[in-house]
Amino acid sequence: MSNCNEATRLSEEGLWLSMNDYLGMSVRTELLVFLILAFVIIVFSSFTMFTLIGHLKREQNQRRHIWLLCGSAVIGIGQWAMHFLSLLSTEQYAFINVQMLLTLLVAAGLAYFAFLVIGTERIPYFSLRIFTAAVLLSLGALSLHYLSRLSSSFLSIDFDPVLFSLSFAIMLIGTMIALLLHETNMETSVWPASIVLGSSCMMMHMLGMRGLVIRYSEVMTSERLNEFYIVLAVVLGAATLTILVISLMTRVTDRRFRLADQRYKLIVENSIDMIAVLSGNHWEYVNRSGLVMFNASSPEEMVGKSIYLFLDPKHHEEMAGYIGTLEPGKTYGPVELEWFTVTGKRLYSEIVLAPTSMHNQPAFQIIIRDISERKKNEELLINSEKLYVAGQLAAGIAHEIRNPLTSLKGFLQLISSGRGSGKNYFDIMKSELTRIESIVSEMLMLSKPQVYDLTHQDTRRVLYDVVTLLEAQAALHNTQISVDAGVEPLWIFGVENQIKQVFINILKNAIEAMIDGGTISVVCKREEDMVLIRIADEGPGISQEQLSKMGQPFYTTKDKGTGLGLMVTYKIIDNHQGTVQAHSEVGEGAVFTISLPYAAPPANKLDHMPAEEQSPQRAASDTVLRVVPWPPQMGMSTRERST
């Protein structure tokens, strides 16, 4: 009987031990599940966070802060859920209170500032931005872990500074690696970066559990554990729902951005203009049209090489200036530059340059348009216009000179035949020769480069001299000239005789146009940096059709004249960087307005001028030798000489 009882006791003890082993294995399996679940949550949270902050590179408006807030909330909730599950997996005392929730806000806030640092351009160095952001994220994770554990009443603390430092170092290094992986290649490194960051958080947490051992005044009972399980279910449900909603928002946004990227890619790749990205002085990206434009068979022939290998040397300094002075948010161009293709062919282009960023480094986007054909067409057009003008001039000269030559020929025939006295025809022949000489002189003035002495002139004095010269002619036509030039000097810098010629041409035309006499009003004044001379007559006026032809060679509305006077006038004013504007209505007279740049003599030279030279009767003298080429060009090249 005793043997039977002993056997029964042993069998009961074996069953009890088996049940204990089974329960122990169940508990260990449950704790392992908590640990795995914590790792999955932190990795998934990191993935969602990296996806959200990836939108910072695309959003440049207020929505940036939405992605920042969502990303910081996701990583904060993920770290908090991981922390709570990890406590349960190590059979540590777990609790949830208000102070613990505050640590979540601290971690999320530090994450928010970390994301701001990543997206800012105020820190120029990429490595410094990564390090600063990693420090902020690590401090947020450590504060959540350690401060939340210290937020409940405890009996004693065992702190190991070595393990604490090691946990911080692992968290910092892991965060830096994760950020570097993500920032260098956002499209393919999101999952690796998430796994690295999640593993760093888990390792930091496990080392932190051993680096800070706390004995709490309360004991984890089964009833309290069951309560925490209920709270855990609610917290995990809320956290999962929050992360899921944000993830869905991110997925929808990513899809929209991918579609936009595809559209932009199609636009860039199919553009007829070259679109490229410069990193420093090197080609970083060149689209298909750019390769065709530069006769490159593959991107390797251009990408990675210096742009100065392709740019004409005369533009090197200009391009370096553009690259060195570009400001963010501004676009420069269009600018014409000349390049050489891969095969050495010269390429004329028009470029637009704009600063941007690529791989978190400053870069430049450049659009190049091939204008070689346009240049050829412009050159052909210019040559055609030159030939047309030359033809017009030749025809005009032939016509104007043929008439007096015909007269001369007739008179010579009469004299040679003895039918007339040569003395009677000499005056007429002399006037015809003078007319030919006048035409040739005016043509030489228009066509031959000449050297002129430019001086500072008071426009009033030049005008008074011309009016005095034309007073007799005006009196013969019963015409008066009224001049209002003010009392202040109106300085210009030019050739005195040419300016006089301009006034003579316009005033003579006005006098001859006023058949019945009248008054010519001349007003001379300064407006800002220009001297304006307004000459108005009371003649019959000029029609709009005739007005549009003013200044053309050999076009005149007078019975007698070569039609070169106004052409010479326009050329002279153009060479003095001025303008001539004509306005007229039939029956209301004509108004010519001449604008010339105001140019006062230097103060030191003006002080040494005699008083009579500063008066309207005489102007200053500050000589510059200037060569004027033909055909007319905007401005004149100058050669200065000391006076």
XYZ file of C-alpha atoms in Angstrom:
643
model
C 0.000 0.000 0.000
C 2.813 2.352 0.855
C 4.439 1.629 -2.466
C 1.211 2.507 -4.215
C 0.940 5.825 -2.358
C 4.544 6.611 -3.158
C 3.962 5.981 -6.840
C 0.888 8.167 -6.806
C 2.812 10.985 -5.114
C 5.646 10.766 -7.610
C 3.265 10.816 -10.545
C 1.490 13.896 -9.152
C 4.814 15.652 -8.623
C 5.877 14.829 -12.197
C 2.605 16.162 -13.524
C 3.049 19.341 -11.481
C 6.574 19.807 -12.804
C 5.379 19.236 -16.363
C 2.638 21.821 -15.882
C 5.151 24.296 -14.462
C 7.479 23.679 -17.400
C 4.588 24.165 -19.804
C 3.489 27.349 -18.085
C 7.076 28.606 -18.077
C 7.387 27.906 -21.758
C 4.051 29.680 -22.357
C 5.219 32.716 -20.450
C 8.501 32.787 -22.334
C 6.654 32.456 -25.649
C 4.324 35.282 -24.639
C 7.254 37.498 -23.685
C 8.973 36.697 -26.972
C 5.808 37.644 -28.831
C 5.802 40.999 -27.011
C 9.420 41.558 -28.014
C 8.801 40.692 -31.673
C 5.682 42.847 -31.713
C 7.662 45.768 -30.278
C 10.286 45.381 -33.013
C 7.660 45.188 -35.764
C 5.918 48.324 -34.469
C 9.089 50.415 -34.275
C 10.241 49.296 -37.747
C 6.835 50.004 -39.255
C 6.723 53.385 -37.509
C 10.196 54.204 -38.828
C 9.124 53.238 -42.342
C 6.092 55.503 -42.153
C 8.201 58.311 -40.695
C 10.812 58.111 -43.473
C 8.082 58.047 -46.107
C 6.498 61.155 -44.620
C 9.666 63.197 -44.291
C 10.525 62.261 -47.855
C 7.779 64.667 -48.894
C 9.741 67.566 -47.402
C 11.852 67.715 -50.559
C 8.736 68.144 -52.678
C 6.533 70.384 -50.565
C 7.655 73.998 -50.291
C 4.508 75.465 -48.746
C 2.562 75.200 -45.499
C 1.837 71.509 -46.068
C 5.451 70.787 -45.176
C 4.536 71.200 -41.530
C 1.708 68.679 -41.881
C 4.200 66.046 -42.990
C 6.547 67.094 -40.179
C 3.834 66.758 -37.544
C 2.624 63.424 -38.913
C 6.151 62.028 -39.071
C 7.009 63.137 -35.535
C 3.692 61.775 -34.197
C 4.246 58.396 -35.851
C 7.784 57.919 -34.526
C 6.744 59.136 -31.058
C 3.811 56.702 -30.856
C 5.956 53.896 -32.251
C 8.713 54.444 -29.678
C 6.203 54.679 -26.859
C 4.437 51.431 -27.898
C 7.801 49.686 -28.309
C 8.863 50.841 -24.857
C 5.706 49.535 -23.192
C 5.826 46.163 -24.972
C 9.523 45.774 -24.208
C 8.829 46.317 -20.513
C 6.256 43.527 -20.606
C 8.645 41.241 -22.481
C 11.282 41.546 -19.716
C 8.802 41.025 -16.837
C 9.602 44.504 -15.550
C 7.109 46.601 -13.677
C 4.984 48.275 -16.358
C 2.689 51.214 -15.806
C 0.886 53.985 -17.681
C 0.432 57.463 -16.228
C 0.208 61.090 -17.294
C 3.962 61.676 -16.921
C 4.640 58.786 -19.263
C 2.372 60.367 -21.878
C 4.270 63.644 -21.494
C 7.496 61.853 -22.411
C 5.793 60.826 -25.655
C 5.208 64.510 -26.458
C 8.848 65.281 -25.665
C 10.067 62.551 -28.026
C 7.680 63.675 -30.779
C 8.716 67.323 -30.319
C 12.420 66.521 -30.605
C 11.673 64.444 -33.708
C 9.830 67.437 -35.212
C 12.859 69.687 -34.738
C 15.110 66.954 -36.131
C 13.048 66.879 -39.324
C 13.210 70.672 -39.544
C 16.998 70.468 -39.384
C 17.074 67.892 -42.191
C 14.937 70.050 -44.458
C 16.563 73.418 -43.781
C 19.022 75.173 -46.087
C 20.382 77.414 -43.329
C 22.890 74.734 -42.334
C 25.049 74.487 -45.460
C 26.855 71.266 -44.535
C 24.957 68.033 -45.153
C 26.945 66.024 -42.575
C 26.252 68.637 -39.895
C 22.512 68.484 -40.612
C 22.536 64.683 -40.359
C 24.491 64.721 -37.088
C 22.256 67.376 -35.508
C 19.080 65.551 -36.525
C 20.473 62.238 -35.222
C 21.311 63.818 -31.861
C 17.780 65.219 -31.512
C 16.133 61.897 -32.436
C 18.419 59.982 -30.045
C 17.714 62.374 -27.186
C 13.989 61.975 -27.824
C 14.201 58.166 -27.695
C 16.386 58.179 -24.550
C 14.173 60.703 -22.772
C 11.096 58.583 -23.486
C 12.816 55.455 -22.155
C 14.466 56.819 -19.016
C 12.039 59.570 -17.982
C 8.995 57.329 -18.383
C 10.571 54.704 -16.106
C 11.346 57.352 -13.501
C 7.816 58.792 -13.567
C 6.507 56.361 -10.896
C 7.440 56.059 -7.202
C 10.429 53.798 -6.587
C 12.519 52.473 -3.681
C 16.031 52.426 -5.170
C 17.996 52.878 -8.389
C 21.061 51.132 -9.749
C 22.612 53.222 -12.540
C 25.410 51.977 -14.801
C 26.949 54.925 -16.724
C 28.838 52.610 -19.064
C 25.692 50.865 -20.263
C 23.892 54.208 -20.419
C 26.638 55.697 -22.603
C 26.696 52.576 -24.739
C 22.938 52.724 -25.267
C 23.157 56.390 -26.310
C 26.093 55.702 -28.647
C 24.282 52.796 -30.332
C 21.153 54.902 -30.742
C 23.117 57.854 -32.157
C 25.189 55.789 -34.589
C 22.180 53.785 -35.750
C 20.132 56.941 -36.281
C 22.928 58.576 -38.279
C 23.288 55.494 -40.489
C 19.524 55.335 -41.030
C 19.322 59.033 -41.949
C 22.284 58.739 -44.306
C 20.720 55.732 -46.030
C 17.447 57.562 -46.445
C 18.841 60.920 -47.556
C 21.262 59.484 -50.115
C 18.624 57.385 -51.872
C 15.046 57.988 -50.793
C 13.478 55.663 -53.332
C 15.220 52.367 -52.506
C 16.604 52.730 -48.979
C 13.442 53.365 -46.936
C 13.150 49.785 -45.678
C 16.884 49.352 -44.865
C 16.882 52.679 -43.041
C 13.739 51.664 -41.116
C 15.258 48.334 -40.036
C 18.486 50.038 -38.911
C 16.596 52.676 -36.911
C 14.225 50.091 -35.394
C 17.125 47.818 -34.399
C 18.948 50.762 -32.816
C 15.861 51.646 -30.766
C 15.477 48.046 -29.574
C 19.162 47.731 -28.641
C 19.070 51.069 -26.845
C 16.014 49.929 -24.910
C 17.476 46.553 -23.894
C 20.777 48.110 -22.777
C 18.865 50.839 -20.987
C 16.936 48.218 -19.004
C 20.240 46.924 -17.640
C 21.845 50.334 -17.335
C 19.023 51.604 -15.114
C 17.600 49.046 -12.660
C 14.687 50.440 -10.623
C 12.971 48.826 -7.613
C 9.453 50.206 -7.435
C 7.365 50.498 -4.291
C 4.510 48.710 -6.020
C 4.470 45.096 -7.139
C 3.172 43.817 -10.450
C 0.255 41.549 -9.517
C -1.784 39.418 -11.862
C -4.763 41.742 -11.439
C -2.650 44.806 -12.335
C -1.123 42.904 -15.225
C -4.579 42.091 -16.563
C -5.505 45.762 -16.292
C -2.404 46.712 -18.237
C -3.261 44.133 -20.861
C -6.579 45.887 -21.380
C -4.846 49.264 -21.501
C -2.237 47.784 -23.813
C -4.924 46.557 -26.177
C -6.496 50.035 -26.256
C -3.143 51.779 -26.691
C -1.951 49.420 -29.390
C -5.290 49.698 -31.150
C -5.157 53.491 -31.078
C -1.501 53.552 -32.102
C -2.071 51.052 -34.889
C -5.101 52.972 -36.121
C -3.176 56.261 -36.066
C -0.211 54.804 -37.889
C -2.509 53.044 -40.362
C -4.418 56.250 -41.159
C -1.208 58.202 -41.627
C 0.229 55.374 -43.725
C -2.840 55.389 -45.966
C -2.536 59.162 -46.345
C 1.107 58.692 -47.217
C 0.307 55.964 -49.726
C -2.278 58.124 -51.483
C 0.104 61.071 -51.524
C 2.957 58.893 -52.773
C 0.792 57.662 -55.597
C -0.059 61.230 -56.532
C 3.591 62.229 -56.420
C 4.632 59.203 -58.469
C 2.121 60.162 -61.140
C 3.415 63.735 -61.056
C 6.999 62.462 -61.265
C 6.098 60.345 -64.268
C 4.519 63.336 -65.973
C 7.531 65.507 -65.241
C 9.850 62.754 -66.419
C 7.935 62.482 -69.687
C 8.107 66.251 -70.120
C 11.844 66.342 -69.417
C 12.754 63.322 -71.514
C 10.627 64.384 -74.486
C 11.513 68.075 -74.398
C 13.008 69.416 -77.613
C 15.296 71.596 -75.479
C 18.199 70.268 -73.483
C 17.423 69.991 -69.763
C 20.373 69.211 -67.521
C 21.479 69.407 -63.895
C 24.895 70.749 -62.929
C 26.648 69.687 -59.740
C 29.370 72.235 -59.259
C 31.040 72.462 -62.657
C 30.049 68.982 -63.831
C 27.102 67.520 -65.684
C 25.027 65.519 -63.204
C 22.112 64.714 -65.512
C 21.434 65.291 -69.213
C 18.147 64.453 -70.921
C 17.810 62.708 -74.280
C 17.574 65.929 -76.277
C 20.776 67.167 -74.665
C 22.665 64.071 -75.755
C 21.400 64.516 -79.309
C 22.215 68.239 -79.248
C 25.831 67.573 -78.206
C 26.199 64.571 -80.547
C 26.755 62.223 -77.585
C 25.967 58.554 -78.148
C 25.612 57.775 -74.421
C 25.255 59.726 -71.148
C 28.765 58.644 -70.115
C 30.216 60.980 -72.734
C 28.880 63.978 -70.789
C 27.726 63.028 -67.278
C 30.477 63.532 -64.717
C 32.563 65.725 -67.014
C 33.232 69.432 -66.604
C 30.998 71.800 -68.531
C 34.074 73.843 -69.418
C 35.205 71.022 -71.710
C 32.199 71.859 -73.884
C 31.860 75.615 -73.322
C 33.658 78.082 -75.581
C 36.659 79.492 -73.626
C 35.459 83.059 -74.147
C 32.414 82.259 -71.970
C 34.278 80.513 -69.106
C 34.552 83.603 -66.940
C 30.953 84.558 -67.655
C 29.638 81.106 -66.697
C 31.761 81.040 -63.524
C 30.219 84.367 -62.565
C 26.694 83.017 -63.059
C 27.380 79.904 -60.988
C 29.072 81.874 -58.220
C 26.343 84.498 -57.826
C 23.116 82.536 -58.282
C 20.630 83.074 -55.462
C 18.046 80.437 -54.423
C 14.621 80.978 -55.916
C 15.845 83.117 -58.806
C 16.127 82.306 -62.498
C 18.804 83.810 -64.714
C 18.594 84.184 -68.467
C 18.053 83.803 -71.257
C 21.741 84.232 -72.091
C 23.423 83.386 -75.386
C 26.462 81.099 -75.094
C 28.540 79.107 -77.550
C 29.435 75.446 -76.963
C 31.339 72.678 -78.672
C 29.702 69.286 -79.172
C 31.405 65.953 -78.509
C 32.461 65.898 -82.159
C 33.841 69.456 -82.023
C 31.001 71.185 -83.865
C 30.216 74.745 -82.743
C 26.813 75.118 -81.122
C 25.020 78.440 -80.608
C 22.628 78.297 -77.683
C 20.336 80.265 -75.426
C 20.366 79.141 -71.789
C 18.270 79.644 -68.665
C 19.908 78.840 -65.324
C 18.190 78.224 -61.978
C 19.604 77.019 -58.628
C 18.248 73.779 -57.155
C 19.484 70.858 -55.025
C 20.341 67.250 -55.800
C 21.293 64.604 -53.236
C 21.102 67.365 -50.607
C 23.861 69.284 -52.352
C 23.565 72.630 -54.175
C 23.028 72.153 -57.891
C 21.886 74.101 -60.934
C 19.196 73.330 -63.450
C 20.036 74.509 -66.943
C 17.841 74.620 -70.033
C 19.730 74.948 -73.316
C 18.019 75.792 -76.590
C 19.840 75.302 -79.874
C 19.664 78.582 -81.804
C 22.224 77.701 -84.482
C 19.587 77.739 -87.211
C 18.161 80.977 -85.880
C 21.624 82.520 -85.953
C 22.060 81.459 -89.563
C 18.675 82.895 -90.468
C 19.457 86.138 -88.643
C 22.760 86.417 -90.475
C 21.037 85.782 -93.795
C 18.385 88.357 -92.905
C 21.008 90.933 -91.949
C 22.909 90.316 -95.176
C 19.656 90.557 -97.102
C 18.811 93.842 -95.391
C 22.297 95.143 -96.121
C 21.915 94.234 -99.776
C 18.464 95.811 -99.836
C 19.723 99.040 -98.261
C 22.749 99.045 -100.553
C 20.443 98.590 -103.529
C 18.209 101.412 -102.363
C 21.194 103.691 -101.823
C 22.688 102.787 -105.182
C 19.381 103.405 -106.946
C 18.883 106.678 -105.092
C 22.403 107.870 -105.784
C 22.091 106.944 -109.445
C 18.782 108.783 -109.698
C 19.891 111.885 -107.811
C 23.220 112.203 -109.614
C 21.860 111.328 -113.063
C 19.614 114.401 -113.149
C 22.396 116.986 -112.730
C 24.674 114.901 -114.958
C 22.027 115.001 -117.674
C 21.899 118.776 -117.364
C 25.681 119.021 -117.503
C 25.792 116.770 -120.550
C 23.217 118.910 -122.329
C 25.042 122.138 -121.595
C 28.349 120.652 -122.767
C 26.729 119.554 -126.018
C 25.361 123.048 -126.543
C 28.740 124.624 -125.855
C 30.590 122.160 -128.093
C 28.152 122.751 -130.936
C 28.723 126.495 -130.708
C 25.009 127.247 -130.447
C 25.300 128.995 -127.141
C 27.637 131.086 -125.093
C 29.410 129.029 -122.468
C 29.451 131.922 -120.053
C 25.673 131.870 -119.815
C 25.680 128.234 -118.702
C 28.608 128.293 -116.286
C 26.564 129.357 -113.246
C 23.960 126.662 -113.909
C 26.635 124.008 -114.443
C 28.391 125.115 -111.265
C 25.183 124.776 -109.223
C 24.619 121.284 -110.631
C 28.157 120.263 -109.722
C 27.599 121.700 -106.228
C 24.478 119.576 -105.957
C 26.428 116.450 -106.923
C 29.132 117.367 -104.410
C 26.498 117.799 -101.672
C 25.010 114.372 -102.379
C 28.431 112.705 -102.376
C 29.427 114.472 -99.131
C 26.287 113.350 -97.340
C 26.783 109.781 -98.549
C 30.386 109.824 -97.345
C 29.197 111.022 -93.960
C 26.791 108.087 -93.740
C 29.123 105.396 -95.004
C 32.671 106.239 -94.005
C 34.000 105.705 -90.446
C 35.100 109.061 -89.149
C 36.988 110.407 -86.146
C 35.154 113.001 -84.066
C 36.117 115.196 -81.134
C 33.405 114.930 -78.476
C 33.050 117.796 -76.011
C 30.696 118.844 -73.256
C 28.246 121.240 -74.870
C 25.508 123.426 -73.473
C 22.552 122.602 -75.707
C 21.194 126.132 -75.290
C 24.293 127.723 -76.834
C 24.283 125.329 -79.800
C 20.596 126.020 -80.327
C 21.058 129.808 -80.132
C 23.852 129.635 -82.718
C 21.627 127.707 -85.129
C 18.685 130.073 -84.617
C 20.943 133.048 -85.307
C 22.186 131.327 -88.465
C 18.655 130.671 -89.753
C 17.077 134.001 -88.782
C 17.574 135.477 -92.245
C 16.059 132.467 -94.020
C 13.136 132.460 -91.570
C 12.506 136.152 -92.234
C 12.336 135.511 -95.987
C 9.554 132.965 -95.336
C 7.722 135.294 -92.947
C 8.520 132.890 -90.089
C 9.492 133.556 -86.480
C 11.474 131.189 -84.248
C 10.537 131.223 -80.549
C 13.044 129.619 -78.143
C 12.426 128.719 -74.485
C 15.595 127.128 -73.078
C 15.449 128.106 -69.399
C 18.325 129.485 -67.338
C 20.128 126.316 -66.258
C 22.849 124.779 -68.473
C 21.679 121.730 -70.414
C 24.892 119.752 -70.838
C 25.366 117.021 -73.400
C 28.486 115.168 -74.549
C 28.842 115.108 -78.312
C 30.102 116.578 -81.556
C 29.100 120.232 -81.768
C 28.924 120.437 -85.555
C 26.797 117.301 -85.779
C 24.330 118.557 -83.167
C 24.146 121.836 -85.087
C 23.480 119.869 -88.275
C 20.550 118.115 -86.566
C 18.984 121.421 -85.486
C 19.602 122.968 -88.922
C 17.969 120.042 -90.751
C 14.828 120.029 -88.620
C 14.451 123.826 -88.430
C 15.025 124.250 -92.191
C 12.389 121.597 -92.901
C 9.978 123.438 -90.602
C 10.692 126.809 -92.254
C 10.258 125.419 -95.764
C 7.071 123.556 -94.775
C 5.392 126.784 -93.523
C 4.551 128.322 -96.899
C 2.269 130.977 -95.372
C 4.655 131.761 -92.534
C 4.017 131.346 -88.826
C 5.897 130.565 -85.644
C 8.280 127.708 -84.864
C 8.282 126.959 -81.130
C 11.451 125.456 -79.650
C 11.411 124.266 -76.031
C 14.585 122.924 -74.460
C 14.506 121.399 -70.963
C 15.854 118.629 -68.763
C 13.786 115.651 -67.625
C 15.616 113.353 -65.187
C 18.791 112.225 -67.020
C 17.757 113.396 -70.485
C 17.818 116.727 -72.326
C 14.660 117.177 -74.416
C 14.453 119.526 -77.414
C 10.912 119.928 -78.755
C 10.510 121.660 -82.144
C 6.924 122.363 -83.273
C 5.877 124.119 -86.494
C 2.558 125.397 -87.880
C 2.872 123.792 -91.292
C 0.346 121.630 -93.173
C 1.351 118.526 -91.247
C 2.404 115.077 -92.405
C 0.196 112.060 -93.005
C 0.800 108.857 -91.028
C 1.911 107.046 -94.178
C 4.526 109.693 -94.919
C 5.529 109.842 -91.263
C 6.319 106.112 -91.235
C 8.816 106.625 -94.085
C 10.660 109.486 -92.424
C 14.396 108.837 -92.241
C 14.518 106.496 -95.224
C 17.198 107.386 -97.781
C 16.084 109.680 -100.614
C 12.531 109.926 -99.302
C 11.313 113.530 -99.181
C 7.995 115.379 -99.253
C 9.574 118.510 -100.728
C 9.789 119.357 -104.408
C 13.507 119.893 -104.066
C 15.783 117.888 -101.815
C 17.741 114.666 -101.610
C 15.854 113.047 -98.749
C 19.128 112.458 -96.893
C 18.770 115.233 -94.308
C 16.522 113.348 -91.875
C 18.462 110.133 -92.440
C 21.620 111.944 -91.363
C 19.709 113.439 -88.420
C 18.532 110.046 -87.189
C 22.022 108.590 -87.498
C 23.668 111.454 -85.600
C 21.196 111.251 -82.715
C 21.502 107.465 -82.609
C 25.299 107.754 -82.386
C 24.844 110.113 -79.430
C 22.701 107.490 -77.608
C 19.606 109.597 -78.154
C 16.243 109.263 -79.872
C 14.123 111.257 -82.323
C 10.338 111.065 -82.194
C 8.057 112.648 -84.802
C 4.364 113.356 -84.337
C 2.066 115.015 -86.822
C -1.505 115.252 -87.997
C -2.576 116.648 -91.357
C -3.466 120.306 -90.905
C -1.982 120.552 -87.392
C 1.727 120.916 -88.071
C 4.546 118.606 -86.998
C 6.400 118.111 -83.711
C 9.910 116.644 -83.501
C 11.207 115.667 -80.036
C 14.935 115.007 -79.653
C 16.203 113.244 -76.505
C 19.906 113.290 -75.602
C 21.624 112.015 -72.419
C 22.427 114.733 -69.904
C 26.186 114.796 -69.240
C 27.603 117.578 -67.072
C 31.365 118.244 -67.101
C 33.362 117.036 -64.073
C 33.224 119.493 -61.187
C 36.990 120.102 -61.203
C 36.906 121.119 -64.878
C 33.760 123.183 -64.480
C 35.347 125.179 -61.646
C 38.291 126.163 -63.872
C 36.120 127.234 -66.801
C 35.921 130.953 -67.606
C 32.535 132.440 -66.908
C 31.841 132.983 -70.593
C 32.324 129.247 -71.277
C 29.619 128.401 -68.736
C 27.147 130.799 -70.331
C 24.796 129.961 -73.202
C 27.209 131.689 -75.588
C 29.951 129.106 -75.136
C 30.217 125.527 -73.835
C 32.859 123.582 -72.034
C 35.566 121.593 -73.792
C 36.440 118.082 -72.654
C 37.710 116.259 -75.728
C 37.292 112.562 -76.474
C 38.333 110.983 -79.778
C 35.506 108.756 -81.003
C 35.268 106.624 -84.154
C 31.810 106.082 -85.676
C 31.527 103.013 -87.984
C 28.999 102.270 -90.725
C 26.367 100.833 -90.815
C 24.842 102.767 -87.862
C 25.191 100.963 -84.530
C 23.795 101.604 -81.107
C 26.426 103.632 -79.306
C 29.964 104.592 -80.373
C 33.266 103.016 -79.476
C 35.498 105.534 -77.725
C 39.175 106.199 -77.362
C 39.961 108.764 -74.702
C 42.882 111.126 -74.853
C 44.104 113.669 -72.327
C 43.217 117.292 -72.915
